mmCIF file of C-alpha atoms in Angstrom:
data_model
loop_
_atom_site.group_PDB
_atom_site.id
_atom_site.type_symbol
_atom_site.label_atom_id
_atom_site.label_comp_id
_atom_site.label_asym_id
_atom_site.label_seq_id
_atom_site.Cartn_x
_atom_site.Cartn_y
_atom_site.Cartn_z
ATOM 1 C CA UNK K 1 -175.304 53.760 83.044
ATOM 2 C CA UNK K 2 -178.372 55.974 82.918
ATOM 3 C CA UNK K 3 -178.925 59.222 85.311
ATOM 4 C CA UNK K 4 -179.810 58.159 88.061
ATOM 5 C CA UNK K 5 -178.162 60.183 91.214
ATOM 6 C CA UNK K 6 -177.977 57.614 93.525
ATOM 7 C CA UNK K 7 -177.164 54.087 93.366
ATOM 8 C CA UNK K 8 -177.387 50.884 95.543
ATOM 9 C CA UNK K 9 -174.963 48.010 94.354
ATOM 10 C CA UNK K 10 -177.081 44.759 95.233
ATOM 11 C CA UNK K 11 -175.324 41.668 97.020
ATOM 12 C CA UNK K 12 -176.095 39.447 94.313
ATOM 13 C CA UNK K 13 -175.891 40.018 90.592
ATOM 14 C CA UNK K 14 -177.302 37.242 88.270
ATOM 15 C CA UNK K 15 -177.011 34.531 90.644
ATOM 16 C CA UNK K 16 -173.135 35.523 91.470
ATOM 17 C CA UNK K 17 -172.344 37.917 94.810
ATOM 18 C CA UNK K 18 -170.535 41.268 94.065
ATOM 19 C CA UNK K 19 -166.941 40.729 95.071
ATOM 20 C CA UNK K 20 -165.561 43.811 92.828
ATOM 21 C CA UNK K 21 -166.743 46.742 90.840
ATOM 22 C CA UNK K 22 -164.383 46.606 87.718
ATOM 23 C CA UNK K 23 -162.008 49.412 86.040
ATOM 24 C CA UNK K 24 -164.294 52.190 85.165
ATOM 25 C CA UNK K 25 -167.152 51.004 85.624
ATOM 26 C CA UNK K 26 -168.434 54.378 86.945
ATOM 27 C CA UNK K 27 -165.690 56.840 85.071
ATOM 28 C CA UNK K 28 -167.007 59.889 84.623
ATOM 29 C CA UNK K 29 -170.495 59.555 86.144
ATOM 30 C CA UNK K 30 -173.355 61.954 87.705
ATOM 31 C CA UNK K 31 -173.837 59.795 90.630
ATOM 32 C CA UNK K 32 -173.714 61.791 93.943
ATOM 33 C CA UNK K 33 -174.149 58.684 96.564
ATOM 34 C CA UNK K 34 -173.885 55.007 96.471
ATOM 35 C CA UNK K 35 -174.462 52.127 98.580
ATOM 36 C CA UNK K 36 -171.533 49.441 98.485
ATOM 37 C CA UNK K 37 -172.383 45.875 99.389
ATOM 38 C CA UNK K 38 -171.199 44.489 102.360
ATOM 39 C CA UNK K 39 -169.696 41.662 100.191
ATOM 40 C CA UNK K 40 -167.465 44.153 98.124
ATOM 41 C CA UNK K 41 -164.037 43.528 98.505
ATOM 42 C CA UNK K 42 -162.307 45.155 95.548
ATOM 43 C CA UNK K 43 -163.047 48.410 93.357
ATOM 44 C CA UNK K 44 -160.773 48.844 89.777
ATOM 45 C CA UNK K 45 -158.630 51.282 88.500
ATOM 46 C CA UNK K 46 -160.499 54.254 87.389
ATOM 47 C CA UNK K 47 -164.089 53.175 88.724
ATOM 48 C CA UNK K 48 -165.327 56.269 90.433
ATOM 49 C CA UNK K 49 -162.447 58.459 88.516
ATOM 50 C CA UNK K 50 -164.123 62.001 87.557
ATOM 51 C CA UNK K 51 -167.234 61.191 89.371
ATOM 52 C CA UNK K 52 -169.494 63.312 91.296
ATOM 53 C CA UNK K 53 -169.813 61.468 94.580
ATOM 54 C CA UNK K 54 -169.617 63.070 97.519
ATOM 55 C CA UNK K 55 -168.499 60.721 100.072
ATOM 56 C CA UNK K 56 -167.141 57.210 100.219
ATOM 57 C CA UNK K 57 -167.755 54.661 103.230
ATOM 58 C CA UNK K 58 -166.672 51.341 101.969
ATOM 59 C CA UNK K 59 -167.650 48.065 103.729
ATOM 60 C CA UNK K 60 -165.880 45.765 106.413
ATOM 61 C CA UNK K 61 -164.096 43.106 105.226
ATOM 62 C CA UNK K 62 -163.156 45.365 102.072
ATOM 63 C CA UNK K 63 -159.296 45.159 101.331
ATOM 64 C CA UNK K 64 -158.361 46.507 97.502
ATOM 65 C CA UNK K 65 -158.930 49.944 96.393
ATOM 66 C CA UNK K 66 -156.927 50.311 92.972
ATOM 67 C CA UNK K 67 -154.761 53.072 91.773
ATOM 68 C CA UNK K 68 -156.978 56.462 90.647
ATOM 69 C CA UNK K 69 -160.108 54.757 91.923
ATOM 70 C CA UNK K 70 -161.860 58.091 92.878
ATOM 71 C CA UNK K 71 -159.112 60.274 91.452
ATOM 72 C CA UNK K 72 -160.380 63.844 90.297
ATOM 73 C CA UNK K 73 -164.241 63.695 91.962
ATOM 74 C CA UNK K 74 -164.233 67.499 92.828
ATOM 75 C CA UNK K 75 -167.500 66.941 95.257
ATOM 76 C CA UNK K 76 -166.018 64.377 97.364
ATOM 77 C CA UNK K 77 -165.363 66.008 100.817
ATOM 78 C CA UNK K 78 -165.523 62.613 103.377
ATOM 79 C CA UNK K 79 -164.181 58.797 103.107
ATOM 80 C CA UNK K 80 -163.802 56.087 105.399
ATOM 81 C CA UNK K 81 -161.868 52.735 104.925
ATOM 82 C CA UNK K 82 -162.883 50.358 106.682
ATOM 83 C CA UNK K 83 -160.517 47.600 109.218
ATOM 84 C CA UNK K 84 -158.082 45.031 107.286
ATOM 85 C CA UNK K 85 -156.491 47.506 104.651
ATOM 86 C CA UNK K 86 -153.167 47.194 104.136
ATOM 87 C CA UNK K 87 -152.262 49.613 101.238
ATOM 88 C CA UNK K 88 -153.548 53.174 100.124
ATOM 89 C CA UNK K 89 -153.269 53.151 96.491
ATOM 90 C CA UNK K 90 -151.245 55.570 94.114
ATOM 91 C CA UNK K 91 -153.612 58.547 92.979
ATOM 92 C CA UNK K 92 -156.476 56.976 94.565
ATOM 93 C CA UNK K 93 -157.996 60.704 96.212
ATOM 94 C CA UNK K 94 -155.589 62.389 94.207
ATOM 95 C CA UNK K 95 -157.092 65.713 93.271
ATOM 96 C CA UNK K 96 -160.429 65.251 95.042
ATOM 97 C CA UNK K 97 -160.421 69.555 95.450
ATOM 98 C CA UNK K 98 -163.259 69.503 98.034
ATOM 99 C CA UNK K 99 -161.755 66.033 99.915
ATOM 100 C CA UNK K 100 -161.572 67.830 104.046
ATOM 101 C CA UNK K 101 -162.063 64.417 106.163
ATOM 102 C CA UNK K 102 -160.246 60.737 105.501
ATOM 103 C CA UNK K 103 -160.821 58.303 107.921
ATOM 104 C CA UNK K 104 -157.827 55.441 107.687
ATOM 105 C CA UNK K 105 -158.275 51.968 109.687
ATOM 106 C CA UNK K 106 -155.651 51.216 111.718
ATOM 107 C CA UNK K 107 -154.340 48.036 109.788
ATOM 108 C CA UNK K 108 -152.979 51.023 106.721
ATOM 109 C CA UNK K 109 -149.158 50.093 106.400
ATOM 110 C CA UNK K 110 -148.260 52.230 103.269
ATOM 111 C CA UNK K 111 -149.499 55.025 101.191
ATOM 112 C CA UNK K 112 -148.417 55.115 97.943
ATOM 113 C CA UNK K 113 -147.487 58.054 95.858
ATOM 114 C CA UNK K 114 -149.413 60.986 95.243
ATOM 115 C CA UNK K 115 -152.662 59.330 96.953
ATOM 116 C CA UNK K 116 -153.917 62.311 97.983
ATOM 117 C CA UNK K 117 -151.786 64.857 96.120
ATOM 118 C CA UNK K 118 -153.694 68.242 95.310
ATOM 119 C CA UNK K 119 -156.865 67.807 97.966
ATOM 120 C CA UNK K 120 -156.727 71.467 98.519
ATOM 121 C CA UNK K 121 -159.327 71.270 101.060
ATOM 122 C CA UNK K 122 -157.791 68.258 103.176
ATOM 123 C CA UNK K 123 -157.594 69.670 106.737
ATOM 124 C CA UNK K 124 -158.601 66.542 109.140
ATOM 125 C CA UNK K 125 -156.345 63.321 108.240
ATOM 126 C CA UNK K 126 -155.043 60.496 111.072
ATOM 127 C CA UNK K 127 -152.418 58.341 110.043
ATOM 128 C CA UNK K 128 -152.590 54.696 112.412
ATOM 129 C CA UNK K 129 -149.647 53.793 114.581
ATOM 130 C CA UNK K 130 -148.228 50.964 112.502
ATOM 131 C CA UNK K 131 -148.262 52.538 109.538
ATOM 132 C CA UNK K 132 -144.829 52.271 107.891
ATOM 133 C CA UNK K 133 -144.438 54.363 104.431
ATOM 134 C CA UNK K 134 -145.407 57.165 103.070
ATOM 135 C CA UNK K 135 -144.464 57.169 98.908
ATOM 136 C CA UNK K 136 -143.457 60.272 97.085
ATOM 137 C CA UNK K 137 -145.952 63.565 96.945
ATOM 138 C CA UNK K 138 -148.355 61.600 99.099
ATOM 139 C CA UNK K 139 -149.707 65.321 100.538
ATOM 140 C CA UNK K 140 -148.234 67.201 97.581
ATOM 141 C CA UNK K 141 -150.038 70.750 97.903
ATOM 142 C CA UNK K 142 -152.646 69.843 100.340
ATOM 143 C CA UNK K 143 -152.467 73.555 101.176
ATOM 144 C CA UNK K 144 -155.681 73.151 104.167
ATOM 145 C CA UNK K 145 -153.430 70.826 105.975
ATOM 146 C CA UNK K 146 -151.891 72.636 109.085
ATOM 147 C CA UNK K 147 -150.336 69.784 111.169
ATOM 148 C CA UNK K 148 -150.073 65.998 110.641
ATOM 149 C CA UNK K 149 -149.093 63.149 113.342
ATOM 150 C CA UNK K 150 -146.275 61.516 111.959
ATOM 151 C CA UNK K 151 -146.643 57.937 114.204
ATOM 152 C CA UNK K 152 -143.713 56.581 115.403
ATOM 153 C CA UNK K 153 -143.814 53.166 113.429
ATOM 154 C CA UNK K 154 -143.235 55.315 110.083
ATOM 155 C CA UNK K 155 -139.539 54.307 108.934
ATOM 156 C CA UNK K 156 -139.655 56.103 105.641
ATOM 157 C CA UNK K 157 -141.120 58.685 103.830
ATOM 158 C CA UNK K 158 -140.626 59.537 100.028
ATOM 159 C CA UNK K 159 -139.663 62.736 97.841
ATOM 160 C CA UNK K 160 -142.081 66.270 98.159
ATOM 161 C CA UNK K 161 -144.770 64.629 100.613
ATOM 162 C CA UNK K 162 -145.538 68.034 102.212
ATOM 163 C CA UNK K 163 -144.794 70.403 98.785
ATOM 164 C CA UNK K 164 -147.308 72.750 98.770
ATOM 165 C CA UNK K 165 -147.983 72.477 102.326
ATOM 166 C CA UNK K 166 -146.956 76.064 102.961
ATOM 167 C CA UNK K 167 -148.767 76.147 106.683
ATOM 168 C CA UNK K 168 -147.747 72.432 107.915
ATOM 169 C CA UNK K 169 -146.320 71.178 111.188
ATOM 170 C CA UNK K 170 -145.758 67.941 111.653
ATOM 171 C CA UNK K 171 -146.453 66.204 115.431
ATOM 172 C CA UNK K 172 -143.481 63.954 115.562
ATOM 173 C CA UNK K 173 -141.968 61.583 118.283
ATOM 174 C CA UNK K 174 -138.694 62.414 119.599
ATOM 175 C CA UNK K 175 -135.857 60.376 118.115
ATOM 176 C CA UNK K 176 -138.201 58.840 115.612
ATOM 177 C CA UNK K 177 -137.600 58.591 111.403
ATOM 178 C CA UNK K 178 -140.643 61.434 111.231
ATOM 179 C CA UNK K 179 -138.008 64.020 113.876
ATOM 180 C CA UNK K 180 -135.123 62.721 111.849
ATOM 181 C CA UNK K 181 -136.915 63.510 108.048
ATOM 182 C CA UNK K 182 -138.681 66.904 109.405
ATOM 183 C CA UNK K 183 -135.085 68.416 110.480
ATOM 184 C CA UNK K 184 -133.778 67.158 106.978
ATOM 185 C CA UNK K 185 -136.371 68.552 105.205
ATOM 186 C CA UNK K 186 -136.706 71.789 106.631
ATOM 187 C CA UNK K 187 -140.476 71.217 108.084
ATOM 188 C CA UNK K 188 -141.457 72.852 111.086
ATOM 189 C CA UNK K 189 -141.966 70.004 113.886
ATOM 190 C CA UNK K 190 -143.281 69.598 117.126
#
């Protein structure tokens, strides 16, 4: 709580380290930059929801990012994930307006639905060979985006992913799942 702008979460808190930050811990909050711990491995449902931070870079060795965890922070225009996450949690950037730049590790095997549905500004986005599904309205009007890399290893993809995505092309493998839903779907390829 409080007003301050910019925050540091210590290592250690009353003798225990800082594994997690809980559910909403930060919901709704002025801060504009914070400093995870290197031992943070978790961050709750709703923590950063509403917030005005304006980027995320979370630590190595970090591995659960909850559903809505930064949902609605209209400054936030940059995150990375770091190495050894598996799973990109439902609504988790979901309308972060100003979101342009998401750096996924390579280890990412799903995306779950709507996780970054309505970042009108998302234009820059790599999704890792060995990623395997893509959930419902995943890119759901993410009008910025202009072409996505559909890696070969993805074997399915949900409902509306690219709705609102009136400029996309997708960069697809030939004979893969991504050729095979494009030409289903009616989304230019190449």
């Amino acid at each position: 709580t409080g007003t301050d702008t910019e925050v540091e979460i210590p290592e250690m808190l009353g003798g225990a380290l800082v594994k997690e930050i809980a559910a909403n811990s930060f919901y709704k909050t002025g801060i504009r930059s914070i400093q995870f711990p290197s031992t943070l491995r978790s961050i709750g449902q709703n923590a950063f929801c509403c917030s005005a931070l304006e980027s995320v870079s979370l630590p190595e060795g970090f591995t659960e990012l909850a559903p809505y965890a930064f949902a609605a922070s209209p400054a936030l225009k940059d995150v990375t994930l770091p190495e050894g996450m598996i799973i990109v949690s439902n609504m988790v950037f979901g309308e972060c307006s100003s979101l342009a730049c998401v750096n996924l590790p390579s280890t990412i095997r799903r995306i779950e639905t709507a996780a970054f549905i309505s970042c009108a500004a998302l234009t820059n986005i790599t999704l890792p060979e060995g990623l395997i599904e893509i959930e419902d309205t995943v890119f759901y009007d993410c009008a910025a985006l202009k072409t996505l890399t559909l890696p070969v290893s993805v074997k399915a993809i949900g409902r509306d992913v690219f709705y609102g995505c009136p400029d996309i092309t997708l960069r697809v493998y030939a004979g893969s799942y991504a050729e095979t839903y494009a030409k289903e779907n009616s989304i230019p390829f190449e």
